[in-house]
Tab-separated table of C-alpha atoms in Angstrom:
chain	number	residue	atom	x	y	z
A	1	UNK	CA	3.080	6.387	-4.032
A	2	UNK	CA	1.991	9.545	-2.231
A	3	UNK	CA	-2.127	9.756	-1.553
A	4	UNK	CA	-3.706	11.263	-4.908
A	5	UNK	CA	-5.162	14.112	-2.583
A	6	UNK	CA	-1.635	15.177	-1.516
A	7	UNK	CA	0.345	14.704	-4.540
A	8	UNK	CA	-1.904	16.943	-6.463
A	9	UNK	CA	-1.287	19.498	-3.616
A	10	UNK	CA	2.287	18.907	-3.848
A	11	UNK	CA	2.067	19.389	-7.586
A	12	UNK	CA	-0.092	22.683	-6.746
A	13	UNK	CA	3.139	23.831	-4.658
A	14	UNK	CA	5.451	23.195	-6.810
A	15	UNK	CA	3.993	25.360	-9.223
A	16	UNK	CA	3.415	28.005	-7.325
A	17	UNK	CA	6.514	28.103	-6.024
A	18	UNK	CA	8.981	27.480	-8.815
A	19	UNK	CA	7.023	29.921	-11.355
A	20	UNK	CA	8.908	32.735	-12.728
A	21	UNK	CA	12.124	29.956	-12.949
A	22	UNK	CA	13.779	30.004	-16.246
A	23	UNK	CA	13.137	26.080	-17.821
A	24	UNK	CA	16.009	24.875	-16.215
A	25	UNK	CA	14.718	24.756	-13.219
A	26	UNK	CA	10.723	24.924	-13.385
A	27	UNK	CA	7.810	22.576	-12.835
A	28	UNK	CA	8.838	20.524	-16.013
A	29	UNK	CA	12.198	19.556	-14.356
A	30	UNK	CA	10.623	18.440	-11.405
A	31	UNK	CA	7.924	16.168	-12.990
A	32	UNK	CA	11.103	14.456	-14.815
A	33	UNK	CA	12.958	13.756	-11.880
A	34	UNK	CA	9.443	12.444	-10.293
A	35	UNK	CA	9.028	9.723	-12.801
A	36	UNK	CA	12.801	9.325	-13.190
A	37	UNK	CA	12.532	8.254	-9.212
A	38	UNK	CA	10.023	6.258	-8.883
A	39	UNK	CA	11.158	4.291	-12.542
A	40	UNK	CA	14.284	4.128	-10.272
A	41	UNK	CA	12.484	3.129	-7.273
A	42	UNK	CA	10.865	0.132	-9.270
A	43	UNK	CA	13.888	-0.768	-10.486
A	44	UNK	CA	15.740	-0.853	-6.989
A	45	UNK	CA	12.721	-3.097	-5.661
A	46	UNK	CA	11.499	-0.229	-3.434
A	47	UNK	CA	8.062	-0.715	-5.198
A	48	UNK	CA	6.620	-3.601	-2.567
A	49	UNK	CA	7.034	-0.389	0.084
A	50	UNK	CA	4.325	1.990	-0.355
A	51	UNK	CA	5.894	4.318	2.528
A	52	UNK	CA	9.554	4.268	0.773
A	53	UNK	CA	7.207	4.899	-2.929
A	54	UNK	CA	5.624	8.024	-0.988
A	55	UNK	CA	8.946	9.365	0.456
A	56	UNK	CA	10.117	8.945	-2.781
A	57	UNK	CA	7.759	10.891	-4.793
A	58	UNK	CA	7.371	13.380	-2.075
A	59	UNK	CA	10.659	14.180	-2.122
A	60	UNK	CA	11.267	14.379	-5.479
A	61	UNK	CA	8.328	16.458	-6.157
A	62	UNK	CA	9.674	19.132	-3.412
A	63	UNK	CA	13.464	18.548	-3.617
A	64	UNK	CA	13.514	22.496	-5.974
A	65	UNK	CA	11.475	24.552	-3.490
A	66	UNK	CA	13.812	26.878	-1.935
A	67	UNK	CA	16.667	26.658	-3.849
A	68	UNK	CA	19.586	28.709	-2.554
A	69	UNK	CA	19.769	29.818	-7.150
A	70	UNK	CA	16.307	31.271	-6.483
A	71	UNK	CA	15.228	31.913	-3.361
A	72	UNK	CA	13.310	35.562	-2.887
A	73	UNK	CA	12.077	35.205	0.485
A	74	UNK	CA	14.130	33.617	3.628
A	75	UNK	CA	10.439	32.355	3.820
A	76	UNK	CA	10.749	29.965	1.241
A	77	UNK	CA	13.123	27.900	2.651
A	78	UNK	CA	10.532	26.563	5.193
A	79	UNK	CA	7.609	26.078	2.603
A	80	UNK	CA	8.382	22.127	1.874
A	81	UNK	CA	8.463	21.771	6.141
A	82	UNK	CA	5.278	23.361	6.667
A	83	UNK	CA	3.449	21.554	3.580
A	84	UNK	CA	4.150	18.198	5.419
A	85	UNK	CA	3.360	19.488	8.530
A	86	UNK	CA	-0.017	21.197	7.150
A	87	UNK	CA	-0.359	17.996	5.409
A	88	UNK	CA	0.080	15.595	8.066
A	89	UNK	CA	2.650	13.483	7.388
A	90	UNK	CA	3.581	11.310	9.875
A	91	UNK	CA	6.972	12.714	11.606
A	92	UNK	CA	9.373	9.283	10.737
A	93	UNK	CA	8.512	9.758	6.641
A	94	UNK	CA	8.790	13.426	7.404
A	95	UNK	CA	12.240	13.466	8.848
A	96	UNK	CA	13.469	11.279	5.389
A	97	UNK	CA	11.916	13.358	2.984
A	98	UNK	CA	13.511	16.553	4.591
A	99	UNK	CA	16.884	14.630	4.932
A	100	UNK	CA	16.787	13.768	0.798
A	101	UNK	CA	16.185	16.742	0.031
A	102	UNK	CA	18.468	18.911	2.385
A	103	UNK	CA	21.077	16.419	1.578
A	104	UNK	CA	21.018	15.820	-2.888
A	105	UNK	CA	22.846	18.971	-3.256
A	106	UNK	CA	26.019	18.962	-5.340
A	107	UNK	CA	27.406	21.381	-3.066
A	108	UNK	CA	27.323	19.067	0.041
A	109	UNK	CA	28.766	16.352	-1.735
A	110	UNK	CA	31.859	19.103	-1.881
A	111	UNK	CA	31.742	19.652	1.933
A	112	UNK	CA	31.745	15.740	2.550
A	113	UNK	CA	28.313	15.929	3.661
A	114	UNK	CA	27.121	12.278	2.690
A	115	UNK	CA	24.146	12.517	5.742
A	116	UNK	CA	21.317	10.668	3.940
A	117	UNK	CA	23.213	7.205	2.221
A	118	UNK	CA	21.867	4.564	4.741
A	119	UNK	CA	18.041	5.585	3.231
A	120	UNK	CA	17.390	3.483	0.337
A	121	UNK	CA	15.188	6.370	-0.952
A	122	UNK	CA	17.807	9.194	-0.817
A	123	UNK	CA	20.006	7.442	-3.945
A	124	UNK	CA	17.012	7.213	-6.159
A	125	UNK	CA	16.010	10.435	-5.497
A	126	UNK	CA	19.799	12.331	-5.812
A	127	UNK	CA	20.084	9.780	-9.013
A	128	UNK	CA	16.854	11.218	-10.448
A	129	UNK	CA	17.926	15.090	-10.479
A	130	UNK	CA	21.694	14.429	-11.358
A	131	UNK	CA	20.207	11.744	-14.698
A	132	UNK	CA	18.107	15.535	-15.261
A	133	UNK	CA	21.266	17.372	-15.076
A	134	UNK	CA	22.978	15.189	-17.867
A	135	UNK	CA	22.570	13.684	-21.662
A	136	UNK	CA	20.386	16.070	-23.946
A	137	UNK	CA	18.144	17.370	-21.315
A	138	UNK	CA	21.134	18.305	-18.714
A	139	UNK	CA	22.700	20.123	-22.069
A	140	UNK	CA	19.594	22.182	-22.995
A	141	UNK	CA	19.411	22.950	-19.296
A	142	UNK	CA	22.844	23.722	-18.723
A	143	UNK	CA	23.063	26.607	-21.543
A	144	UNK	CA	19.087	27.956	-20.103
A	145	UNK	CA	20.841	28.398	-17.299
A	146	UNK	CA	23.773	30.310	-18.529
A	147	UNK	CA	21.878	32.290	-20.697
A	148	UNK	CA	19.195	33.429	-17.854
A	149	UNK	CA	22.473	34.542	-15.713
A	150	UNK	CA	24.057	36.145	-18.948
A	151	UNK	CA	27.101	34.118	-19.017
A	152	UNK	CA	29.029	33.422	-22.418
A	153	UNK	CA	29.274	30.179	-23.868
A	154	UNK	CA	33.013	29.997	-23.800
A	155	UNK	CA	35.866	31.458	-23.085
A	156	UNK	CA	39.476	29.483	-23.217
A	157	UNK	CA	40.828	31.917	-21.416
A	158	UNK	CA	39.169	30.581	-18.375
A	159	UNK	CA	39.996	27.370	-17.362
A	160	UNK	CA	37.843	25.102	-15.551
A	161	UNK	CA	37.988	25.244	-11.456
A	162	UNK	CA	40.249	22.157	-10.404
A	163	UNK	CA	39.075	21.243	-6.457
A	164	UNK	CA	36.580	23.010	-6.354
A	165	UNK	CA	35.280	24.105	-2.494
A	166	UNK	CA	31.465	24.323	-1.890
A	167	UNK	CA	31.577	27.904	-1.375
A	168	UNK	CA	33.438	28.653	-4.829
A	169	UNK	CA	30.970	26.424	-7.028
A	170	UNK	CA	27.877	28.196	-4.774
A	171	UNK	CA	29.694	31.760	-5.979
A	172	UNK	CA	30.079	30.756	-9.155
A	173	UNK	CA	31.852	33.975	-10.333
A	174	UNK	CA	33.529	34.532	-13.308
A	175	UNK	CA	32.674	30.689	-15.166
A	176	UNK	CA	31.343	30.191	-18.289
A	177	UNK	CA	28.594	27.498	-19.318
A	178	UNK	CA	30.899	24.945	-20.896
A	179	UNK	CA	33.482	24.979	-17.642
A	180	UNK	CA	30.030	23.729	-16.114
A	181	UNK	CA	30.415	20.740	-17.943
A	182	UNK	CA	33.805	20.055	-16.834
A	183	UNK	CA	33.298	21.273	-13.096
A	184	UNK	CA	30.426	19.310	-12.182
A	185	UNK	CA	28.042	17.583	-15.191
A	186	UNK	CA	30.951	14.795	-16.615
A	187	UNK	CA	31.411	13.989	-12.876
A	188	UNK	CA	27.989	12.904	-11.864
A	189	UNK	CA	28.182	9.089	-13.551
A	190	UNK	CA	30.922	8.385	-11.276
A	191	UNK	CA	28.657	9.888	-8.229
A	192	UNK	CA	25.194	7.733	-8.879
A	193	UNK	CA	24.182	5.803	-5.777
A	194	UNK	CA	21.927	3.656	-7.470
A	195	UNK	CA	22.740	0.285	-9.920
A	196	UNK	CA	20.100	1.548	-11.779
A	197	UNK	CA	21.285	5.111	-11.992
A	198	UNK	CA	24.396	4.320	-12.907
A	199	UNK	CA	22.969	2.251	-16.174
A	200	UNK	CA	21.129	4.952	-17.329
A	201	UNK	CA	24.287	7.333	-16.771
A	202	UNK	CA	26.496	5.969	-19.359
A	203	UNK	CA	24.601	6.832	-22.238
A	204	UNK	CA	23.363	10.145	-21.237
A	205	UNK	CA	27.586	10.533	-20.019
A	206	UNK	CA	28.518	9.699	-23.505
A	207	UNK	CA	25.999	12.050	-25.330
A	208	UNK	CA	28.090	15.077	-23.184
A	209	UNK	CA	31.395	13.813	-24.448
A	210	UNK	CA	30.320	13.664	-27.910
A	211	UNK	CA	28.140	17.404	-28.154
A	212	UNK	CA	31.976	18.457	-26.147
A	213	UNK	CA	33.642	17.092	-28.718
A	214	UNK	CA	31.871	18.593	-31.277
A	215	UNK	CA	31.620	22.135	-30.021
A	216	UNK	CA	35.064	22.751	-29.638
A	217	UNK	CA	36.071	21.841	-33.079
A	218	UNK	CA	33.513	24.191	-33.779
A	219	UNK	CA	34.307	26.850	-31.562
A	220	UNK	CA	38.027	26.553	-33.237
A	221	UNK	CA	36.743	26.244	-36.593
A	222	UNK	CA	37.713	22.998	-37.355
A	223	UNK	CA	34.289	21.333	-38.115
């Protein structure tokens, strides 16, 4: 685990950095996919390693801070490399904890960019944000997010993106919330890295599939 003195800076940054976020991506994600990771971490036997248990928790507590959804300032994109370099991390635990999180993106897993999948730490990491992303919590986020970009619920007039390219998902234009589901949140248990990941996928994948279920015999007036 990261040095008490630095986490709580880390926490401090992540704060100040992700405030003004609508809840699906603010400070309260980012503590979830901490303890998600390092319950991961334990799980994966990374927990004799206190240098993988820092990366870890470094990572996961930074992984948010400049992303391309939010970004105000060009600026930001450098803030995670200069807290570790402010900090003084040593340069091997820095190069891994910029390589998880440069790497957990959905979108590069759409380019082929797999970059970071010989570090043990990277899967528990990626596992921890995409577990966020689905279940109850990934559905309450997934409609926050909508909502704070105006989109409508649903529309069957527009059909889910089939193949989708990482510069279409990035651009995003003209989707709805629920072709969200179907264009990226029901394929992340098939994408976990982890043993342990992909456990605690199932259930949250099967919670998706039921509130789906449900809100389209809804939606069509049949429930």
């Amino acid at each position: 685990m990261a040095a008490a003195t630095m986490r709580k800076k880390a926490e401090e940054l992540v704060e100040k950095a992700m405030k003004g976020n609508d809840a699906s991506h603010d400070a309260s994600h980012v503590w979830r996919v901490r303890d998600l990771a390092m319950s991961l971490a334990r799980e994966e036997g990374l927990s004799s390693n206190s240098d993988s248990m820092e990366i870890v928790e470094l990572a996961a507590l930074l992984h948010d801070i400049g992303d391309y959804k939010y970004i105000r300032d060009p600026s930001e994109a450098k803030l995670v490399e200069n807290f570790l370099d402010e900090e003084g991390v040593e340069e091997t635990k820095k190069v891994k904890i910029l390589k998880i999180i440069n790497g957990m993106g959905f979108k590069d897993e759409l380019s082929g960019q797999t970059l970071c999948e010989s570090l043990p730490e990277f899967g528990v990491v990626q596992d921890a944000d995409r577990l966020d992303a689905i279940g109850a919590i990934g559905i309450a986020r997934c409609f926050t997010f909508g909502g704070s970009r105006n989109r409508v619920l649903h529309d069957p007039e527009i059909k889910p993106r089939t193949e989708l390219t990482k510069e279409q998902y990035m651009k995003k234009e003209e989707q709805t919330t629920i072709n969200h589901f179907h264009e990226k949140l029901l394929k992340l248990k098939k994408l976990m890295k982890t043993e342990a990941g992909k456990r605690r996928a199932e259930k949250r994948h099967e919670f998706m599939e039921e509130f789906l279920k449900e809100f389209y015999q809804e939606w069509d007036g049949r429930a």
